[in-house]
Amino acid sequence: MPELPEVETVRAGLEKYVVGKRINNAESFHARATKSNSIAPLSSSIGAQIKSVKRRGKFLWFDLDRDYVLVAHLGMSGQLLVQPQTNSFQPHLRAKFELSGGGRSKSEIRFIDQRTFGWLAIEELINGVPSSIKNIALDPFEIDFNLKQVVSNIKRRKSAIKPAILNQSILSGIGNIYADEALWRAKIHPEIICEDLSEDEIKKVLTSAIYVMKSAIKAGGTSFDEQYKNVNGESGYFSRSLKVYGREGEPCPRCRSEIRRIAFANRSSHFCPRCQR
DNA sequence: CAAACTACCTGACTGC
DNA sequence: TGCAGTCAGGTAGTTT
């Protein structure tokens, strides 16, 4: 599910409700909720205070007053909700973290994940990021993100442009929705080979992705169904602003040609055959 | 090394 | 109604 804008919406929500709280109890309900490379069980977070909530691309982590952090990836269907402990459990509840404070109405972080591609882990920081994120490139909203460098990296590649911008080791955060939206905005066909694009065209694709993701963050992310929610369990509104994703057969908002969907690199790609040659 | 492919899951939906 | 097939926003590991 969630791409950078959805994960950022979740991060901001967590920051609002959990920073400064202590983890009074932690429980896991599913073996795959804890990633196999976790250096300790989730229960080792018990007693820790949450100092901040960070993000790179689609990865989240909680800084603790410890020498390790609690990392989360939502995969395709993961949610992190902050709820009163008295609320009844959702289906697919995989783990929960009870929080201090709040008097009688104590809250907890709940990790819910239908498809179990998401995970949590206890990890050490290496150069300021969790160890499992060492191969994940900077996302475009990080201070040190270098647009020029990413453009020249992509310019040298022999793959199509779409898989390149989905490759989290080149830049992180873009997923299938925002890739299609960025390519539509930049008027670039998803199957064009990177080498055959000019640096300006590649730059246009990336600045389009940044623009679309910024707009999506403002709208609280994209929700199609029950699989993406912010920490309060609310859906985002960006799906109504999508121009091509999920709009096969509808007219292109720019030229009225019929939007097409093709299967490509094991995913759907939506594009306008007239605007994106 | 880069690129392409596969595996990992559950559930909603479609067409017969 | 039931059943097989398809599809879904992700990453990681293996093969070429």
XYZ file of N, CA, C and O in Angstrom, chain A residues 60-137:
312
model
N 9.810 3.689 8.600
C 9.588 4.521 9.788
C 10.417 3.971 10.922
O 10.627 2.772 11.009
N 10.855 4.843 11.834
C 11.391 4.312 13.072
C 11.176 5.247 14.244
O 11.040 6.448 14.075
N 11.111 4.616 15.420
C 10.932 5.334 16.674
C 12.298 5.422 17.348
O 12.898 4.386 17.654
N 12.782 6.637 17.563
C 13.980 6.812 18.382
C 13.588 6.606 19.831
O 12.591 7.175 20.292
N 14.366 5.814 20.550
C 14.078 5.505 21.956
C 15.231 6.013 22.821
O 16.312 6.309 22.294
N 15.010 6.076 24.119
C 16.126 6.436 25.007
C 16.975 5.189 25.280
O 17.245 4.829 26.415
N 17.353 4.541 24.198
C 18.125 3.289 24.239
C 19.155 3.358 23.120
O 19.118 4.272 22.291
N 20.033 2.363 23.026
C 20.988 2.365 21.919
C 20.476 1.545 20.728
O 21.233 1.121 19.871
N 19.164 1.326 20.696
C 18.543 0.713 19.522
C 17.227 1.421 19.240
O 16.763 2.210 20.065
N 16.655 1.174 18.079
C 15.408 1.831 17.691
C 14.368 0.775 17.312
O 14.706 -0.389 17.079
N 13.119 1.203 17.274
C 12.021 0.330 16.830
C 11.658 0.746 15.405
O 11.261 1.886 15.177
N 11.832 -0.173 14.453
C 11.637 0.134 13.032
C 10.313 -0.460 12.568
O 9.902 -1.521 13.055
N 9.657 0.206 11.630
C 8.398 -0.306 11.076
C 8.373 -0.109 9.563
O 8.781 0.936 9.056
N 7.927 -1.128 8.870
C 7.608 -0.984 7.447
C 6.202 -1.509 7.235
O 5.862 -2.586 7.717
N 5.375 -0.749 6.522
C 3.955 -1.102 6.412
C 3.672 -2.100 5.291
O 2.548 -2.621 5.206
N 4.679 -2.378 4.441
C 4.464 -3.339 3.362
C 3.313 -2.897 2.477
O 3.206 -1.730 2.113
N 2.444 -3.820 2.118
C 1.325 -3.514 1.224
C 0.075 -3.119 1.983
O -0.810 -2.474 1.424
N -0.056 -3.543 3.203
C -1.358 -3.377 3.871
C -1.232 -3.030 5.347
O -2.210 -3.131 6.082
N -0.056 -2.617 5.783
C 0.134 -2.349 7.209
C -0.455 -1.028 7.651
O -0.521 -0.060 6.890
N -0.931 -0.986 8.881
C -1.416 0.257 9.489
C -0.832 0.375 10.885
O -0.656 -0.625 11.571
N -0.558 1.606 11.294
C -0.211 1.882 12.692
C -1.275 2.831 13.213
O -1.410 3.950 12.719
N -2.056 2.367 14.147
C -3.130 3.187 14.719
C -2.786 3.519 16.165
O -2.184 2.707 16.863
N -3.173 4.705 16.594
C -3.078 5.061 18.009
C -4.502 5.066 18.545
O -5.346 5.830 18.057
N -4.771 4.199 19.501
C -6.142 3.989 19.956
C -6.206 3.844 21.468
O -5.231 3.425 22.082
N -7.363 4.159 22.054
C -7.546 3.848 23.478
C -7.418 2.338 23.687
O -7.871 1.555 22.838
N -6.812 1.975 24.795
C -6.630 0.533 25.054
C -7.964 -0.192 25.179
O -8.033 -1.404 25.019
N -9.006 0.558 25.467
C -10.314 -0.069 25.653
C -11.022 -0.384 24.334
O -12.013 -1.112 24.333
N -10.547 0.162 23.222
C -11.179 -0.149 21.922
C -11.046 -1.636 21.603
O -10.016 -2.242 21.888
N -12.088 -2.181 20.970
C -12.005 -3.606 20.619
C -10.953 -3.802 19.523
O -10.657 -2.885 18.757
N -10.391 -4.991 19.469
C -9.306 -5.273 18.518
C -9.816 -5.355 17.095
O -10.874 -5.918 16.836
N -9.010 -4.839 16.174
C -9.293 -4.969 14.751
C -8.873 -6.373 14.286
O -7.997 -6.990 14.887
N -9.451 -6.865 13.171
C -8.907 -8.076 12.564
C -7.467 -7.818 12.144
O -7.101 -6.671 11.864
N -6.653 -8.852 12.088
C -5.258 -8.757 11.620
C -4.370 -7.928 12.534
O -3.348 -7.411 12.100
N -4.761 -7.777 13.792
C -3.878 -7.112 14.751
C -2.625 -7.977 14.934
O -2.726 -9.155 15.281
N -1.448 -7.421 14.641
C -0.198 -8.200 14.691
C 0.654 -7.907 15.907
O 1.448 -8.752 16.326
N 0.532 -6.672 16.442
C 1.319 -6.303 17.625
C 0.707 -5.057 18.234
O -0.024 -4.321 17.563
N 0.990 -4.843 19.519
C 0.559 -3.580 20.141
C 1.558 -3.132 21.190
O 2.269 -3.948 21.787
N 1.592 -1.811 21.393
C 2.513 -1.184 22.336
C 1.693 -0.263 23.235
O 1.170 0.756 22.771
N 1.580 -0.634 24.498
C 0.817 0.189 25.439
C 1.670 1.367 25.881
O 2.857 1.207 26.177
N 1.048 2.548 25.939
C 1.783 3.774 26.223
C 1.446 4.316 27.605
O 0.326 4.134 28.095
N 2.413 5.015 28.181
C 2.202 5.667 29.479
C 1.389 6.941 29.304
O 1.198 7.418 28.186
N 0.956 7.513 30.391
C 0.290 8.818 30.380
C -1.168 8.716 29.996
O -1.698 7.632 29.753
N -1.826 9.873 29.965
C -3.217 9.912 29.538
C -4.209 9.589 30.640
O -5.402 9.456 30.377
N -3.738 9.452 31.876
C -4.660 9.202 32.986
C -5.439 7.920 32.797
O -4.857 6.874 32.530
N -6.761 8.005 32.893
C -7.590 6.793 32.781
C -7.663 6.282 31.339
O -7.820 5.099 31.116
N -7.562 7.216 30.371
C -7.736 6.791 28.982
C -6.382 6.513 28.331
O -5.916 7.281 27.510
N -5.748 5.442 28.729
C -4.441 5.105 28.176
C -4.589 4.660 26.726
O -5.571 4.035 26.348
N -3.548 5.007 25.942
C -3.616 4.652 24.524
C -2.557 3.614 24.188
O -1.656 3.335 24.993
N -2.675 3.051 23.001
C -1.673 2.092 22.538
C -1.494 2.235 21.039
O -2.398 2.691 20.325
N -0.292 1.860 20.579
C -0.020 1.809 19.147
C -0.370 0.397 18.696
O 0.117 -0.579 19.272
N -1.201 0.302 17.672
C -1.562 -1.022 17.152
C -1.037 -1.188 15.737
O -1.243 -0.315 14.887
N -0.378 -2.299 15.503
C 0.113 -2.638 14.168
C -0.830 -3.688 13.586
O -0.958 -4.786 14.117
N -1.489 -3.296 12.491
C -2.500 -4.144 11.861
C -2.044 -4.401 10.434
O -1.586 -3.464 9.761
N -2.110 -5.647 9.978
C -1.555 -5.934 8.649
C -2.164 -7.193 8.049
O -1.803 -8.303 8.397
N -3.075 -6.973 7.114
C -3.765 -8.115 6.502
C -2.806 -9.055 5.766
O -2.833 -10.257 5.942
N -1.964 -8.501 4.911
C -1.173 -9.369 4.025
C 0.176 -9.786 4.603
O 0.919 -10.516 3.960
N 0.512 -9.283 5.728
C 1.734 -9.661 6.473
C 3.039 -9.407 5.715
O 4.041 -10.056 5.967
N 3.025 -8.461 4.781
C 4.293 -8.052 4.166
C 4.965 -6.959 4.995
O 6.121 -6.637 4.780
N 4.214 -6.349 5.882
C 4.791 -5.346 6.775
C 5.513 -6.022 7.928
O 5.371 -7.231 8.152
N 6.306 -5.249 8.665
C 7.062 -5.837 9.780
C 7.522 -4.768 10.751
O 7.522 -3.573 10.450
N 7.914 -5.235 11.920
C 8.528 -4.391 12.946
C 9.861 -5.037 13.293
O 10.041 -6.243 13.114
N 10.793 -4.250 13.794
C 12.086 -4.820 14.190
C 12.782 -3.905 15.174
O 12.574 -2.690 15.164
N 13.588 -4.506 16.008
C 14.519 -3.767 16.867
C 15.858 -3.772 16.143
O 16.347 -4.840 15.756
N 16.401 -2.585 15.930
C 17.647 -2.500 15.153
C 18.577 -1.453 15.744
O 18.147 -0.538 16.435
N 19.837 -1.586 15.379
C 20.819 -0.560 15.740
C 20.856 0.502 14.650
O 20.536 0.223 13.493
N 21.268 1.682 15.039
C 21.466 2.752 14.066
C 22.869 2.649 13.480
O 23.828 2.443 14.208
N 22.946 2.773 12.169
C 24.243 2.864 11.501
C 24.230 4.149 10.688
O 23.373 4.325 9.816
N 25.150 5.064 10.995
C 25.167 6.388 10.367
C 23.805 7.080 10.438
O 23.354 7.690 9.467
N 23.147 6.936 11.554
C 21.909 7.669 11.786
C 20.647 7.015 11.257
O 19.563 7.564 11.431
N 20.784 5.855 10.582
C 19.573 5.162 10.123
C 19.614 3.694 10.568
O 20.690 3.125 10.758
N 18.440 3.087 10.723
C 18.401 1.679 11.137
C 19.171 0.781 10.170
O 19.222 1.063 8.964
N 19.750 -0.293 10.686
C 20.640 -1.125 9.864
C 19.962 -1.684 8.619
O 20.592 -1.785 7.571
N 18.674 -2.003 8.689
C 18.019 -2.592 7.508
C 17.777 -1.562 6.409
O 17.355 -1.898 5.314
N 18.052 -0.295 6.697
C 17.786 0.772 5.733
C 19.073 1.203 5.031
O 19.086 2.126 4.220
N 20.143 0.472 5.303
C 21.428 0.930 4.758
C 21.465 0.920 3.230
O 22.215 1.703 2.637
N 20.663 0.075 2.593
C 20.637 0.067 1.125
C 19.536 0.933 0.523
O 19.333 0.930 -0.684
N 18.824 1.635 1.365
C 17.733 2.484 0.886
C 18.278 3.902 0.690
O 18.841 4.498 1.607
N 18.098 4.408 -0.520
C 18.632 5.740 -0.847
C 17.857 6.834 -0.120
O 16.766 6.592 0.398
